[in-house]
């Protein structure tokens, strides 16, 4: 039998107090019985009854563990590149506070949900670039995210397919990822200014690199704040940016990935984490464990049964 907690001075103090106070109670009972010329041996069964459920309660508190079961502990590495669209359209306010700020917050939540995974960060712009290589240092990654702004893409346009290709190259060429489950997650409103070659998406399928696209925005869309004014087109009309759900769904379908949509409460982050966890890949560590479970409740139930018996049964110590 194993114990969850060790025997401490607290338990010794409780046992000492119980024995001392009960010894005083027995001594006073026998003294009174002697004065009345009566026998007081009825207190003895009560002593053993109360001592028994006190002992059982202490055992339950110490957390006894027995009955070992064996199981396999499998560790699978996950390496995921997060692609963040930093075009001006990500400043739209149809997702509070803005699309980009929501993505930055959600990525931090994703890191907290998958603490053992490695993440890399790529900013999707006209010329996409790596802001952070694959790292398990989530605090550093969060710090990088704080510095991300749409000003990183001053021309306003973006090439999502270029960012996807950059992530593919890094995952394939990095030898540290070869035994891991690899994935690409794209956060975008789907406003793309360059065509995506289907052959490139088919290459993702052949390499086993799932592309998960996350739609950020709404169908009704929103205007984009630009100082005191709004972003306008060549005809000086206010530009209204909308979620291009169809384009993101096509990217996911052609690469045999999945499409999910960001929501106002970030509940989709748990769904995204579940998708990443479910991806199958190579096992990087596996060993067998023998585990014993805490069986405190057996002793607790027995103690409560004796306690109930103590309350119900009355033992006469002497007659007046």
C-alpha atoms as one frame of an Amber mdcrd trajectory, in Angstrom:
protein
   0.000   0.000   0.000   1.237   3.484  -0.883   0.318   6.754   0.776  -0.494
  10.055  -0.899   0.542  12.017   2.198   3.093  11.167   4.859   2.401  10.921
   8.586   3.048  14.334  10.131   3.049  15.863  13.594  -0.573  16.919  13.072
  -1.755  13.323  13.082   0.340  12.532  16.169  -1.173  15.540  17.976  -4.744
  14.438  17.185  -4.040  10.862  18.318  -2.369  12.120  21.495  -5.279  14.438
  22.284  -7.801  11.654  21.692  -5.994   9.193  23.965  -5.369  11.796  26.668
  -8.925  13.142  26.761 -10.484   9.697  26.548  -8.200   8.420  29.315  -9.371
  11.344  31.453 -13.000  10.492  30.619 -12.505   6.795  31.527 -10.707   7.694
  34.770 -13.538  10.029  35.853 -16.168   7.438  34.903 -14.485   4.663  36.910
 -13.941   7.029  39.842 -17.626   7.949  39.912 -18.649   4.297  39.527 -16.404
   3.312  42.470 -18.071   5.919  44.645 -21.462   4.467  43.691 -20.277   0.866
  44.096 -21.011   0.155  40.407 -19.033  -1.308  37.517 -18.202   1.009  34.588
 -16.814  -1.440  32.037 -19.406  -0.251  29.501 -17.085   2.590  28.489 -14.542
   0.119  27.104 -16.556  -0.920  23.982 -17.186   2.774  23.239 -13.460   3.457
  23.461 -12.643   0.778  20.890 -15.533   1.911  18.648 -14.450   5.555  18.678
 -10.795   4.662  18.387 -11.597   2.547  15.339 -13.376   5.257  13.353 -10.752
   7.846  14.347  -8.085   5.507  12.971 -10.086   4.994   9.765 -10.508   8.767
   9.328  -6.775   9.332   9.701  -6.055   6.581   7.148  -8.519   8.197   4.726
  -6.831  11.595   5.171  -3.417  10.101   4.380  -4.708   8.868   0.985  -4.078
   5.099   0.839  -3.375   3.805  -2.678  -3.462   0.164  -3.720  -4.666  -2.022
  -6.567  -2.124  -1.123  -9.275  -3.188  -0.888 -12.915  -0.797  -0.689 -15.849
  -1.110   1.728 -18.749   0.912   3.094 -21.653   2.033   6.725 -21.549   2.454
   7.964 -25.111   4.056  11.314 -25.938   3.530  12.826 -29.363   5.273  16.012
 -30.419   3.233  18.772 -32.099   4.926  21.476 -34.159   2.538  24.103 -35.497
   3.195  27.240 -37.494   0.656  29.985 -36.799   0.060  32.258 -39.791  -1.440
  35.638 -38.924  -2.905  37.919 -41.573  -1.652  41.462 -40.894  -3.355  43.248
 -43.790  -5.220  46.508 -43.118  -8.530  44.646 -43.294  -7.604  42.954 -39.985
  -8.172  46.361 -38.332 -11.895  46.035 -39.009 -14.025  46.273 -35.882 -16.730
  43.695 -36.681 -14.866  41.475 -34.188 -14.272  43.278 -30.896 -11.925  45.059
 -30.400 -10.509  44.372 -33.899  -9.919  41.225 -35.894  -6.178  41.304 -35.297
  -6.448  42.008 -31.567  -8.872  39.107 -31.213  -6.414  36.788 -32.997  -3.554
  37.940 -30.761  -5.599  37.155 -27.649  -6.761  33.792 -28.996  -3.218  32.681
 -29.851  -2.218  33.323 -26.256  -5.170  31.194 -25.140  -4.108  28.429 -27.554
  -0.586  28.415 -26.102  -2.024  28.050 -22.599  -4.286  25.202 -23.756  -1.396
  23.294 -25.408   1.541  24.012 -23.072   3.700  21.118 -24.329   3.507  22.024
 -28.031   5.962  24.047 -30.092   4.631  26.994 -32.068   6.141  29.227 -34.721
   4.771  32.560 -35.931   4.599  33.850 -39.498   3.085  37.193 -40.486   1.130
  36.970 -43.756   1.849  40.142 -45.714   2.812  41.028 -49.326   6.234  39.638
 -48.334   5.556  37.128 -45.549   8.229  36.649 -42.922   8.924  34.576 -39.835
   8.469  36.530 -36.621   9.294  33.533 -34.415  10.726  30.105 -35.307   9.287
  26.989 -33.720   9.685  27.312 -29.976   8.373  25.812 -26.758   8.947  29.142
 -24.995   5.359  30.346 -25.029   6.161  33.422 -22.953   8.515  34.640 -25.671
   5.910  33.884 -28.327   3.293  35.896 -26.421   5.728  38.788 -26.188   6.203
  38.683 -29.959   2.414  38.714 -30.386   2.128  41.929 -28.360   4.261  43.699
 -30.968   2.217  42.590 -33.999   0.337  45.401 -35.774  -1.091  45.843 -39.229
   1.533  48.536 -39.779   3.845  45.589 -40.501   2.049  45.515 -43.856   2.092
  49.156 -44.977   0.903  48.487 -48.534  -2.348  46.970 -47.250  -2.399  43.834
 -49.392  -1.465  40.307 -48.385  -0.422  37.040 -49.985  -1.766  34.202 -47.869
  -0.457  31.515 -50.200   3.088  32.836 -49.904   2.816  32.535 -46.113   1.529
  28.957 -46.417   4.436  28.041 -48.699   6.923  29.604 -46.276   5.492  27.555
 -43.408   5.672  24.383 -45.523   9.337  24.946 -46.322  10.251  25.555 -42.695
   8.416  22.477 -41.441   9.983  20.240 -44.077  13.531  21.571 -43.872  13.728
  21.721 -40.068  15.154  18.364 -38.960  13.806  18.847 -35.429  10.233  18.468
 -36.741  10.652  15.121 -38.503   9.387  13.068 -35.556   6.609  15.477 -34.657
   3.033  16.002 -35.745   3.222  19.052 -38.019   0.419  21.453 -38.862  -0.273
  24.930 -40.227  -2.955  27.224 -38.807  -3.987  30.319 -40.774  -5.834  33.176
 -39.058  -7.344  35.477 -41.671 -10.453  37.226 -42.954  -9.818  35.591 -46.348
  -9.104  38.760 -48.316  -6.309  37.495 -50.539  -4.537  39.461 -53.272  -2.680
  36.612 -54.969  -3.898  33.295 -56.421  -3.150  30.006 -54.691  -1.814  27.196
 -56.860  -3.711  23.970 -56.279  -0.484  22.061 -56.829   0.965  23.754 -53.736
  -2.037  22.748 -51.664  -1.840  19.214 -53.055   1.793  19.127 -51.911   0.614
  19.791 -48.374  -1.629  16.731 -48.620   1.182  14.507 -49.899   3.501  15.648
 -47.104   0.866  15.125 -44.413   0.767  18.790 -43.424  -2.832  19.671 -42.536
  -3.876  23.273 -43.121  -6.408  24.567 -40.590  -7.965  27.864 -41.659  -9.609
  30.109 -39.075 -12.076  32.667 -40.437 -11.909  35.970 -38.546 -14.668  38.480
 -39.251 -18.348  38.557 -40.187 -20.390  38.431 -43.388 -21.804  41.919 -42.733
 -18.271  43.231 -42.330 -17.106  46.603 -41.131 -15.310  49.746 -42.244 -11.655
  50.210 -41.301 -10.623  53.108 -39.118  -7.823  55.265 -40.535  -7.072  58.010
 -38.027 -10.180  60.186 -37.858 -11.407  58.900 -41.205 -11.945  55.477 -42.743
 -10.000  53.595 -45.391 -11.350  54.574 -48.818 -10.960  53.123 -52.303  -9.769
  54.896 -55.475 -13.216  56.472 -55.844 -13.052  57.852 -52.281 -15.760  55.440
 -51.149 -15.452  53.938 -47.668 -14.125  50.389 -47.953 -16.159  47.735 -46.178
 -14.225  44.576 -45.367 -16.116  41.266 -45.118 -15.159  37.720 -44.204 -14.352
  35.717 -47.342 -15.463  32.408 -45.888 -15.586  30.626 -49.242 -11.917  31.245
 -50.026 -10.760  29.941 -46.627 -12.999  26.890 -46.928 -11.524  26.137 -50.366
  -8.000  26.363 -48.969  -8.885  23.878 -46.228 -10.691  21.545 -48.644  -7.959
  21.487 -51.291  -5.323  20.694 -48.655  -7.610  18.208 -46.837  -7.507  20.358
 -43.750 -10.332  21.904 -41.740 -12.079  25.257 -41.543 -13.362  26.761 -38.312
 -14.680  30.214 -37.544 -13.651  32.526 -34.740 -16.425  33.557 -32.360 -16.804
  36.508 -30.044 -16.213  34.431 -26.882 -13.129  32.549 -28.198 -14.857  29.210
 -27.633 -13.445  28.017 -30.938  -9.939  27.942 -29.361 -10.830  24.712 -27.542
 -12.083  23.248 -30.827  -8.839  24.272 -32.537  -6.770  22.735 -29.732  -8.776
  19.496 -30.021  -8.118  19.351 -33.769  -4.366  19.764 -33.213  -4.358  17.117
 -30.469  -6.218  14.661 -32.716  -3.672  14.871 -35.539  -1.891  11.569 -35.928
   1.869  11.395 -36.206   4.911   9.593 -34.956   5.322   8.711 -31.315   8.444
  10.297 -29.868   8.236   8.631 -26.443   6.334   5.688 -25.003   6.678   3.798
 -21.745   4.516   1.669 -19.489   3.393   2.911 -16.095   1.960   1.113 -13.080
  -0.572   3.380 -11.398  -2.334   2.845  -8.071  -5.459   4.842  -7.270  -6.421
   6.597  -4.046  -8.904   4.374  -2.164  -9.589   6.784   0.705 -13.365   6.475
   0.276 -13.407   2.852   1.511 -11.970   3.927   4.845 -14.126   7.057   4.972
 -17.329   5.054   4.443 -16.284   2.557   7.123 -15.551   5.410   9.537 -18.923
   7.039   8.859 -20.646   3.683   9.449 -18.962   3.277  12.836 -19.734   6.910
  13.669 -23.426   6.313  12.918 -23.317   3.161  15.066 -21.774   5.182  17.897
 -24.631   7.699  17.708 -27.363   5.053  17.564 -26.161   2.503  20.099 -26.201
   3.505  23.766 -24.111   1.500  26.231 -25.023   1.772  29.906 -21.934   2.345
  32.045 -23.603   2.099  35.499 -27.033   2.258  37.145 -28.055   5.173  39.367
